Amino acid sequence: MENMVVVGTQWGDEGKGKVVDLLTAGADMVVRYQGGNNAGHTLVVGGKKFIFHLIPSGILYEDKTCLIGNGLVVDPEVLLGEIARLKDAGVNVGPQRLVLSEKAHLIMPYHKAIDAAREAAKGKVKIGTTGRGIGPCYEDKAARIGIRAIDLTEPGVLEEKIRANLKEKNFYLEKFLGAEPLDANAIVNKYMEFANQLSPYLGDVSLILYEAASSGKSILFEGAQGTHLDVDHGTYPFVTSSNPVAGTICSGAGIGPNILRHIIGVVKAYTTRVGAGPFVTELEDETGDYIQERGAEFGSTTGRRRRCGWLDLVVVKDSARINGLTALAITKLDVLTGLDKLKICVEYELDGERIQARPASLSAMARCKPIYKELDGWKEDISGARKLSELPSEAKTYLKEIEEITGVPISLVSVGPAREETIVIDELLLP
Ligand code: GDP
Ligand code: IMO
Ligand code: MG
């Protein structure tokens, strides 16, 4: 398999985990390059459900190497918990096949405390973050006061950094946010213990990837979140603090763009979003409830009910452009079964004019009205389909419209959560 990228084209939770798990069959390595444990990637394999927050979704294949790139913010407690749970489930996750970049930044207790206190202080205008300390950790990275995984190997440096940072953070927590200050000794002791457990997993991810690519191994890059949660290209400020877009792979994993070959955008057959922010095709009616229930649209990380709406192709077209998508993977098509009519948003109307791309201004976005193309629905159960020809004609038309409007070919269609509930159109994707 040639090197591949899997990115979310909407607001996250498109089904990236399932697609990555499936494509891992043809890869030697799976790499995450941004985000943190705000991600929740679900796989259903052999009737068992696994949710990964940090470890790449390829980990269930025993012979594949999984890498956590420098672009991530890593909560050591969450990573160790994930390793322990996998070991309990009988999966081999030793340092020989799981590597954490020495340059990744660590989420500290004060990042989580600041995230929670800020959201509480904002009341109604909060972003609706996952509360995992993601934003505050990326802030420290940019401010050049972050604690990196490599610091776990130098206890003196680690302690000094924790104590220096906590002085400032406690002042901010107490005096500005009205929250409880944190105890430096407790944090130092806790992170010294994490250091013992995580040190064997540290490595130079960039070098490992370079050597793998040079010897003809195939690499799969796993995006987290989605293009419209991107801190530059998303619905700012209702976004995450990293860049989920494919271009970030170079900086977030330490590779050159010349090794990226196929860029696959995962598109849920409708739209969802968790947390606050503009959502032009949102359905606050019984159709929205129908999709939410059939799709079991609750967040894999926070358990929050996801907001649901019609498929917004203005959003997907933006993603096709920004990521340079070469193929689409459509997921959760089965969820739409049973609806009489389906709508696809093809353009927005803004102040009486038709527009084809999402505006940068939030207030303009709030004034955008969806222009829909209406299509017929289907009633047949499609979860057993394994070939396009086994889908009802209405479902085929729905897919064809997506291809025509976005201009990107569909390589894969998912019709259920399990690995096998998939129609693979482009055999290049699998070994
Ligand atoms: P991710 O964050 O992009 O990996 O997506 P999540 O795992 O957060 O959310 C996707 C959810 O949909 C998970 O519960 C998956 O098991 C489930 N899922 C994935 N593909 C399909 C599909 O084709 N049909 C149905 N019904 N569920 C799916
Ligand atoms: P996966 O990888 C969906 C959303 C949060 C919130 C905003 C900022 O599973 O697709 P943050 O905690 O990142 O500062 O929250 O981003 N968000 C996600 N929504 N899927 C995700 O990841 C998300 N990660 C963050 O709900 O609106
Ligand atoms: Mg998710």
PDB file of C-alpha atoms in Angstrom, residues 160-376:
ATOM      1  CA  GLU A 160      12.236  22.825  37.781  1.00  0.00           C
ATOM      2  CA  LYS A 161       9.804  23.371  34.906  1.00  0.00           C
ATOM      3  CA  ILE A 162       6.800  22.157  36.897  1.00  0.00           C
ATOM      4  CA  ARG A 163       7.615  24.448  39.829  1.00  0.00           C
ATOM      5  CA  ALA A 164       8.264  27.498  37.612  1.00  0.00           C
ATOM      6  CA  ASN A 165       5.106  26.984  35.580  1.00  0.00           C
ATOM      7  CA  LEU A 166       2.917  26.335  38.580  1.00  0.00           C
ATOM      8  CA  LYS A 167       3.791  29.682  40.150  1.00  0.00           C
ATOM      9  CA  GLU A 168       2.277  31.454  37.175  1.00  0.00           C
ATOM     10  CA  LYS A 169      -0.597  28.998  36.697  1.00  0.00           C
ATOM     11  CA  ASN A 170      -1.673  29.107  40.339  1.00  0.00           C
ATOM     12  CA  PHE A 171      -1.726  32.903  40.244  1.00  0.00           C
ATOM     13  CA  TYR A 172      -3.956  32.775  37.149  1.00  0.00           C
ATOM     14  CA  LEU A 173      -6.161  30.005  38.536  1.00  0.00           C
ATOM     15  CA  GLU A 174      -6.721  31.676  41.898  1.00  0.00           C
ATOM     16  CA  LYS A 175      -6.658  35.382  41.182  1.00  0.00           C
ATOM     17  CA  PHE A 176      -8.264  35.468  37.755  1.00  0.00           C
ATOM     18  CA  LEU A 177     -10.393  32.345  37.426  1.00  0.00           C
ATOM     19  CA  GLY A 178     -11.346  31.984  41.112  1.00  0.00           C
ATOM     20  CA  ALA A 179     -10.331  28.313  41.087  1.00  0.00           C
ATOM     21  CA  GLU A 180      -8.332  26.247  43.589  1.00  0.00           C
ATOM     22  CA  PRO A 181      -4.521  26.360  43.296  1.00  0.00           C
ATOM     23  CA  LEU A 182      -2.631  23.085  42.730  1.00  0.00           C
ATOM     24  CA  ASP A 183       0.111  21.514  44.840  1.00  0.00           C
ATOM     25  CA  ALA A 184       3.551  21.420  43.168  1.00  0.00           C
ATOM     26  CA  ASN A 185       4.890  18.482  45.203  1.00  0.00           C
ATOM     27  CA  ALA A 186       1.940  16.297  44.288  1.00  0.00           C
ATOM     28  CA  ILE A 187       2.421  17.037  40.577  1.00  0.00           C
ATOM     29  CA  VAL A 188       6.186  16.471  40.702  1.00  0.00           C
ATOM     30  CA  ASN A 189       5.724  13.094  42.431  1.00  0.00           C
ATOM     31  CA  LYS A 190       3.006  12.007  40.042  1.00  0.00           C
ATOM     32  CA  TYR A 191       4.999  12.926  36.911  1.00  0.00           C
ATOM     33  CA  MET A 192       8.152  11.260  38.264  1.00  0.00           C
ATOM     34  CA  GLU A 193       6.122   8.068  38.475  1.00  0.00           C
ATOM     35  CA  PHE A 194       4.794   8.553  34.920  1.00  0.00           C
ATOM     36  CA  ALA A 195       8.418   9.076  33.849  1.00  0.00           C
ATOM     37  CA  ASN A 196       9.340   5.602  35.097  1.00  0.00           C
ATOM     38  CA  GLN A 197       6.491   3.992  33.231  1.00  0.00           C
ATOM     39  CA  LEU A 198       6.647   5.969  29.979  1.00  0.00           C
ATOM     40  CA  SER A 199      10.397   6.330  29.405  1.00  0.00           C
ATOM     41  CA  PRO A 200      10.701   2.988  27.564  1.00  0.00           C
ATOM     42  CA  TYR A 201       8.160   4.182  24.998  1.00  0.00           C
ATOM     43  CA  LEU A 202      10.028   7.366  24.025  1.00  0.00           C
ATOM     44  CA  GLY A 203      11.658   7.574  20.620  1.00  0.00           C
ATOM     45  CA  ASP A 204      12.493   9.724  17.612  1.00  0.00           C
ATOM     46  CA  VAL A 205       9.315   9.365  15.557  1.00  0.00           C
ATOM     47  CA  SER A 206      10.619  11.480  12.685  1.00  0.00           C
ATOM     48  CA  LEU A 207      13.670   9.244  12.296  1.00  0.00           C
ATOM     49  CA  ILE A 208      11.621   6.044  12.551  1.00  0.00           C
ATOM     50  CA  LEU A 209       9.325   7.329   9.797  1.00  0.00           C
ATOM     51  CA  TYR A 210      12.193   8.408   7.599  1.00  0.00           C
ATOM     52  CA  GLU A 211      13.859   5.010   7.847  1.00  0.00           C
ATOM     53  CA  ALA A 212      10.550   3.220   7.256  1.00  0.00           C
ATOM     54  CA  ALA A 213       9.710   5.321   4.204  1.00  0.00           C
ATOM     55  CA  SER A 214      13.235   4.883   2.819  1.00  0.00           C
ATOM     56  CA  SER A 215      12.968   1.105   3.061  1.00  0.00           C
ATOM     57  CA  GLY A 216       9.623   1.004   1.248  1.00  0.00           C
ATOM     58  CA  LYS A 217       7.358   0.465   4.261  1.00  0.00           C
ATOM     59  CA  SER A 218       3.888   1.942   4.068  1.00  0.00           C
ATOM     60  CA  ILE A 219       2.677   4.520   6.502  1.00  0.00           C
ATOM     61  CA  LEU A 220      -0.864   5.487   7.426  1.00  0.00           C
ATOM     62  CA  PHE A 221      -1.436   8.881   9.059  1.00  0.00           C
ATOM     63  CA  GLU A 222      -4.453   9.170  11.346  1.00  0.00           C
ATOM     64  CA  GLY A 223      -6.032  12.592  11.725  1.00  0.00           C
ATOM     65  CA  ALA A 224      -7.996  13.529  14.798  1.00  0.00           C
ATOM     66  CA  GLN A 225     -10.877  16.019  15.007  1.00  0.00           C
ATOM     67  CA  GLY A 226     -11.937  17.462  11.646  1.00  0.00           C
ATOM     68  CA  THR A 227     -11.088  20.188   9.154  1.00  0.00           C
ATOM     69  CA  HIS A 228     -13.755  22.562  10.486  1.00  0.00           C
ATOM     70  CA  LEU A 229     -12.346  22.214  14.013  1.00  0.00           C
ATOM     71  CA  ASP A 230      -8.931  23.321  12.696  1.00  0.00           C
ATOM     72  CA  VAL A 231      -7.608  26.335  14.597  1.00  0.00           C
ATOM     73  CA  ASP A 232      -6.845  28.114  11.283  1.00  0.00           C
ATOM     74  CA  HIS A 233      -9.483  26.784   8.916  1.00  0.00           C
ATOM     75  CA  GLY A 234     -12.358  25.896  11.235  1.00  0.00           C
ATOM     76  CA  THR A 235     -15.249  27.866  12.705  1.00  0.00           C
ATOM     77  CA  TYR A 236     -12.920  29.910  14.928  1.00  0.00           C
ATOM     78  CA  PRO A 237     -13.138  30.316  17.926  1.00  0.00           C
ATOM     79  CA  PHE A 238     -15.381  27.218  18.110  1.00  0.00           C
ATOM     80  CA  VAL A 239     -12.494  24.974  17.168  1.00  0.00           C
ATOM     81  CA  THR A 240      -9.791  22.901  18.795  1.00  0.00           C
ATOM     82  CA  SER A 241      -6.265  24.261  19.336  1.00  0.00           C
ATOM     83  CA  SER A 242      -4.428  22.168  16.738  1.00  0.00           C
ATOM     84  CA  ASN A 243      -4.452  21.783  12.950  1.00  0.00           C
ATOM     85  CA  PRO A 244      -6.180  18.545  11.957  1.00  0.00           C
ATOM     86  CA  VAL A 245      -5.639  19.253   8.234  1.00  0.00           C
ATOM     87  CA  ALA A 246      -3.384  16.986   6.188  1.00  0.00           C
ATOM     88  CA  GLY A 247      -0.689  19.650   5.727  1.00  0.00           C
ATOM     89  CA  THR A 248       0.086  19.441   9.435  1.00  0.00           C
ATOM     90  CA  ILE A 249       1.441  15.933   9.054  1.00  0.00           C
ATOM     91  CA  CYS A 250       4.818  17.304   7.995  1.00  0.00           C
ATOM     92  CA  SER A 251       5.298  19.342  11.156  1.00  0.00           C
ATOM     93  CA  GLY A 252       3.320  17.051  13.485  1.00  0.00           C
ATOM     94  CA  ALA A 253       5.165  13.859  12.563  1.00  0.00           C
ATOM     95  CA  GLY A 254       8.438  15.259  11.233  1.00  0.00           C
ATOM     96  CA  ILE A 255       8.301  14.149   7.595  1.00  0.00           C
ATOM     97  CA  GLY A 256       8.498  15.865   4.208  1.00  0.00           C
ATOM     98  CA  PRO A 257       5.357  16.327   2.075  1.00  0.00           C
ATOM     99  CA  ASN A 258       6.825  14.201  -0.728  1.00  0.00           C
ATOM    100  CA  ILE A 259       5.994  10.972   1.128  1.00  0.00           C
ATOM    101  CA  LEU A 260       2.243  11.654   1.304  1.00  0.00           C
ATOM    102  CA  ARG A 261       0.384   9.876  -1.475  1.00  0.00           C
ATOM    103  CA  HIS A 262      -3.369   9.323  -0.952  1.00  0.00           C
ATOM    104  CA  ILE A 263      -5.355  11.798   1.163  1.00  0.00           C
ATOM    105  CA  ILE A 264      -8.650  10.266   2.191  1.00  0.00           C
ATOM    106  CA  GLY A 265     -11.329  12.505   3.627  1.00  0.00           C
ATOM    107  CA  VAL A 266     -13.838  10.795   5.888  1.00  0.00           C
ATOM    108  CA  VAL A 267     -17.358  12.129   5.351  1.00  0.00           C
ATOM    109  CA  LYS A 268     -20.229  11.117   7.581  1.00  0.00           C
ATOM    110  CA  ALA A 269     -23.349  10.775   5.393  1.00  0.00           C
ATOM    111  CA  TYR A 270     -24.923  13.577   7.444  1.00  0.00           C
ATOM    112  CA  THR A 271     -23.366  16.205   9.737  1.00  0.00           C
ATOM    113  CA  THR A 272     -22.769  16.233  13.495  1.00  0.00           C
ATOM    114  CA  ARG A 273     -20.951  18.429  15.940  1.00  0.00           C
ATOM    115  CA  VAL A 274     -20.345  18.318  19.692  1.00  0.00           C
ATOM    116  CA  GLY A 275     -19.828  21.509  21.591  1.00  0.00           C
ATOM    117  CA  ALA A 276     -20.893  24.997  20.550  1.00  0.00           C
ATOM    118  CA  GLY A 277     -20.478  26.846  17.241  1.00  0.00           C
ATOM    119  CA  PRO A 278     -22.240  27.565  13.966  1.00  0.00           C
ATOM    120  CA  PHE A 279     -23.953  24.695  12.156  1.00  0.00           C
ATOM    121  CA  VAL A 280     -25.896  25.755   9.046  1.00  0.00           C
ATOM    122  CA  THR A 281     -27.671  22.455   8.337  1.00  0.00           C
ATOM    123  CA  GLU A 282     -28.545  21.617  11.959  1.00  0.00           C
ATOM    124  CA  LEU A 283     -31.887  19.853  12.406  1.00  0.00           C
ATOM    125  CA  GLU A 284     -33.644  20.724  15.642  1.00  0.00           C
ATOM    126  CA  ASP A 285     -36.678  18.594  14.849  1.00  0.00           C
ATOM    127  CA  GLU A 286     -37.727  14.953  14.769  1.00  0.00           C
ATOM    128  CA  THR A 287     -35.541  14.216  11.719  1.00  0.00           C
ATOM    129  CA  GLY A 288     -32.551  15.391  13.774  1.00  0.00           C
ATOM    130  CA  ASP A 289     -33.686  13.149  16.633  1.00  0.00           C
ATOM    131  CA  TYR A 290     -34.125  10.213  14.232  1.00  0.00           C
ATOM    132  CA  ILE A 291     -30.544  10.590  12.951  1.00  0.00           C
ATOM    133  CA  GLN A 292     -29.177  11.128  16.477  1.00  0.00           C
ATOM    134  CA  GLU A 293     -30.851   7.956  17.749  1.00  0.00           C
ATOM    135  CA  ARG A 294     -30.155   5.706  14.761  1.00  0.00           C
ATOM    136  CA  GLY A 295     -26.577   6.949  14.576  1.00  0.00           C
ATOM    137  CA  ALA A 296     -26.112   6.615  18.378  1.00  0.00           C
ATOM    138  CA  GLU A 297     -24.641  10.094  18.198  1.00  0.00           C
ATOM    139  CA  PHE A 298     -23.149  10.504  21.629  1.00  0.00           C
ATOM    140  CA  GLY A 299     -19.544  11.687  22.009  1.00  0.00           C
ATOM    141  CA  SER A 300     -16.971   8.886  22.399  1.00  0.00           C
ATOM    142  CA  THR A 301     -14.901  11.107  24.718  1.00  0.00           C
ATOM    143  CA  THR A 302     -17.383  13.060  26.813  1.00  0.00           C
ATOM    144  CA  GLY A 303     -20.649  11.164  26.244  1.00  0.00           C
ATOM    145  CA  ARG A 304     -22.341  14.412  25.165  1.00  0.00           C
ATOM    146  CA  ARG A 305     -25.288  14.249  22.735  1.00  0.00           C
ATOM    147  CA  ARG A 306     -24.054  15.263  19.301  1.00  0.00           C
ATOM    148  CA  ARG A 307     -25.981  17.896  17.364  1.00  0.00           C
ATOM    149  CA  CYS A 308     -27.185  16.447  14.030  1.00  0.00           C
ATOM    150  CA  GLY A 309     -28.075  17.868  10.632  1.00  0.00           C
ATOM    151  CA  TRP A 310     -28.168  17.238   6.886  1.00  0.00           C
ATOM    152  CA  LEU A 311     -24.996  16.626   4.924  1.00  0.00           C
ATOM    153  CA  ASP A 312     -23.313  19.981   4.275  1.00  0.00           C
ATOM    154  CA  LEU A 313     -21.247  19.766   1.100  1.00  0.00           C
ATOM    155  CA  VAL A 314     -20.095  23.385   1.362  1.00  0.00           C
ATOM    156  CA  VAL A 315     -18.181  22.169   4.403  1.00  0.00           C
ATOM    157  CA  VAL A 316     -16.903  19.036   2.624  1.00  0.00           C
ATOM    158  CA  LYS A 317     -15.866  20.968  -0.486  1.00  0.00           C
ATOM    159  CA  ASP A 318     -13.832  23.345   1.701  1.00  0.00           C
ATOM    160  CA  SER A 319     -12.155  20.279   3.185  1.00  0.00           C
ATOM    161  CA  ALA A 320     -11.448  18.772  -0.231  1.00  0.00           C
ATOM    162  CA  ARG A 321      -9.592  21.953  -1.165  1.00  0.00           C
ATOM    163  CA  ILE A 322      -7.749  22.543   2.114  1.00  0.00           C
ATOM    164  CA  ASN A 323      -6.558  18.943   2.489  1.00  0.00           C
ATOM    165  CA  GLY A 324      -6.031  18.161  -1.187  1.00  0.00           C
ATOM    166  CA  LEU A 325      -8.314  15.140  -0.878  1.00  0.00           C
ATOM    167  CA  THR A 326      -7.735  12.402  -3.413  1.00  0.00           C
ATOM    168  CA  ALA A 327     -10.609  10.184  -2.244  1.00  0.00           C
ATOM    169  CA  LEU A 328     -13.612  10.136   0.065  1.00  0.00           C
ATOM    170  CA  ALA A 329     -14.702   7.495   2.573  1.00  0.00           C
ATOM    171  CA  ILE A 330     -18.430   7.840   3.255  1.00  0.00           C
ATOM    172  CA  THR A 331     -19.524   6.513   6.648  1.00  0.00           C
ATOM    173  CA  LYS A 332     -22.797   5.802   8.431  1.00  0.00           C
ATOM    174  CA  LEU A 333     -24.844   5.641   5.221  1.00  0.00           C
ATOM    175  CA  ASP A 334     -26.986   3.002   6.994  1.00  0.00           C
ATOM    176  CA  VAL A 335     -28.151   5.617   9.516  1.00  0.00           C
ATOM    177  CA  LEU A 336     -30.150   7.442   6.818  1.00  0.00           C
ATOM    178  CA  THR A 337     -32.230   4.331   6.011  1.00  0.00           C
ATOM    179  CA  GLY A 338     -35.942   4.875   6.545  1.00  0.00           C
ATOM    180  CA  LEU A 339     -36.132   8.606   5.791  1.00  0.00           C
ATOM    181  CA  ASP A 340     -38.547   9.458   2.941  1.00  0.00           C
ATOM    182  CA  LYS A 341     -36.532  12.402   1.647  1.00  0.00           C
ATOM    183  CA  LEU A 342     -32.878  13.328   2.092  1.00  0.00           C
ATOM    184  CA  LYS A 343     -31.363  16.766   1.746  1.00  0.00           C
ATOM    185  CA  ILE A 344     -27.835  17.725   0.752  1.00  0.00           C
ATOM    186  CA  CYS A 345     -26.682  21.308   1.246  1.00  0.00           C
ATOM    187  CA  VAL A 346     -24.970  22.404  -1.981  1.00  0.00           C
ATOM    188  CA  GLU A 347     -24.519  26.158  -1.421  1.00  0.00           C
ATOM    189  CA  TYR A 348     -25.262  28.810   1.198  1.00  0.00           C
ATOM    190  CA  GLU A 349     -27.365  31.908   0.788  1.00  0.00           C
ATOM    191  CA  LEU A 350     -25.768  34.892   2.510  1.00  0.00           C
ATOM    192  CA  ASP A 351     -27.626  38.211   2.536  1.00  0.00           C
ATOM    193  CA  GLY A 352     -29.494  37.291  -0.669  1.00  0.00           C
ATOM    194  CA  GLU A 353     -26.439  36.006  -2.548  1.00  0.00           C
ATOM    195  CA  ARG A 354     -25.393  32.444  -3.233  1.00  0.00           C
ATOM    196  CA  ILE A 355     -21.938  31.478  -1.976  1.00  0.00           C
ATOM    197  CA  GLN A 356     -19.948  28.273  -2.456  1.00  0.00           C
ATOM    198  CA  ALA A 357     -17.393  28.472   0.387  1.00  0.00           C
ATOM    199  CA  ARG A 358     -17.807  28.899   4.125  1.00  0.00           C
ATOM    200  CA  PRO A 359     -17.332  32.534   5.211  1.00  0.00           C
ATOM    201  CA  ALA A 360     -14.651  33.333   7.808  1.00  0.00           C
ATOM    202  CA  SER A 361     -16.872  35.666   9.839  1.00  0.00           C
ATOM    203  CA  LEU A 362     -18.909  33.952  12.513  1.00  0.00           C
ATOM    204  CA  SER A 363     -21.746  36.446  12.207  1.00  0.00           C
ATOM    205  CA  ALA A 364     -21.845  35.928   8.433  1.00  0.00           C
ATOM    206  CA  MET A 365     -21.883  32.181   9.043  1.00  0.00           C
ATOM    207  CA  ALA A 366     -24.822  32.630  11.418  1.00  0.00           C
ATOM    208  CA  ARG A 367     -26.731  34.428   8.640  1.00  0.00           C
ATOM    209  CA  CYS A 368     -26.041  31.690   6.074  1.00  0.00           C
ATOM    210  CA  LYS A 369     -29.050  29.685   4.990  1.00  0.00           C
ATOM    211  CA  PRO A 370     -28.607  26.262   3.421  1.00  0.00           C
ATOM    212  CA  ILE A 371     -29.598  25.719  -0.199  1.00  0.00           C
ATOM    213  CA  TYR A 372     -30.636  22.106  -0.443  1.00  0.00           C
ATOM    214  CA  LYS A 373     -30.900  19.548  -3.170  1.00  0.00           C
ATOM    215  CA  GLU A 374     -33.636  17.077  -2.219  1.00  0.00           C
ATOM    216  CA  LEU A 375     -33.251  13.384  -2.976  1.00  0.00           C
ATOM    217  CA  ASP A 376     -35.376  10.285  -2.411  1.00  0.00           C
TER     218      ASP A 376
END
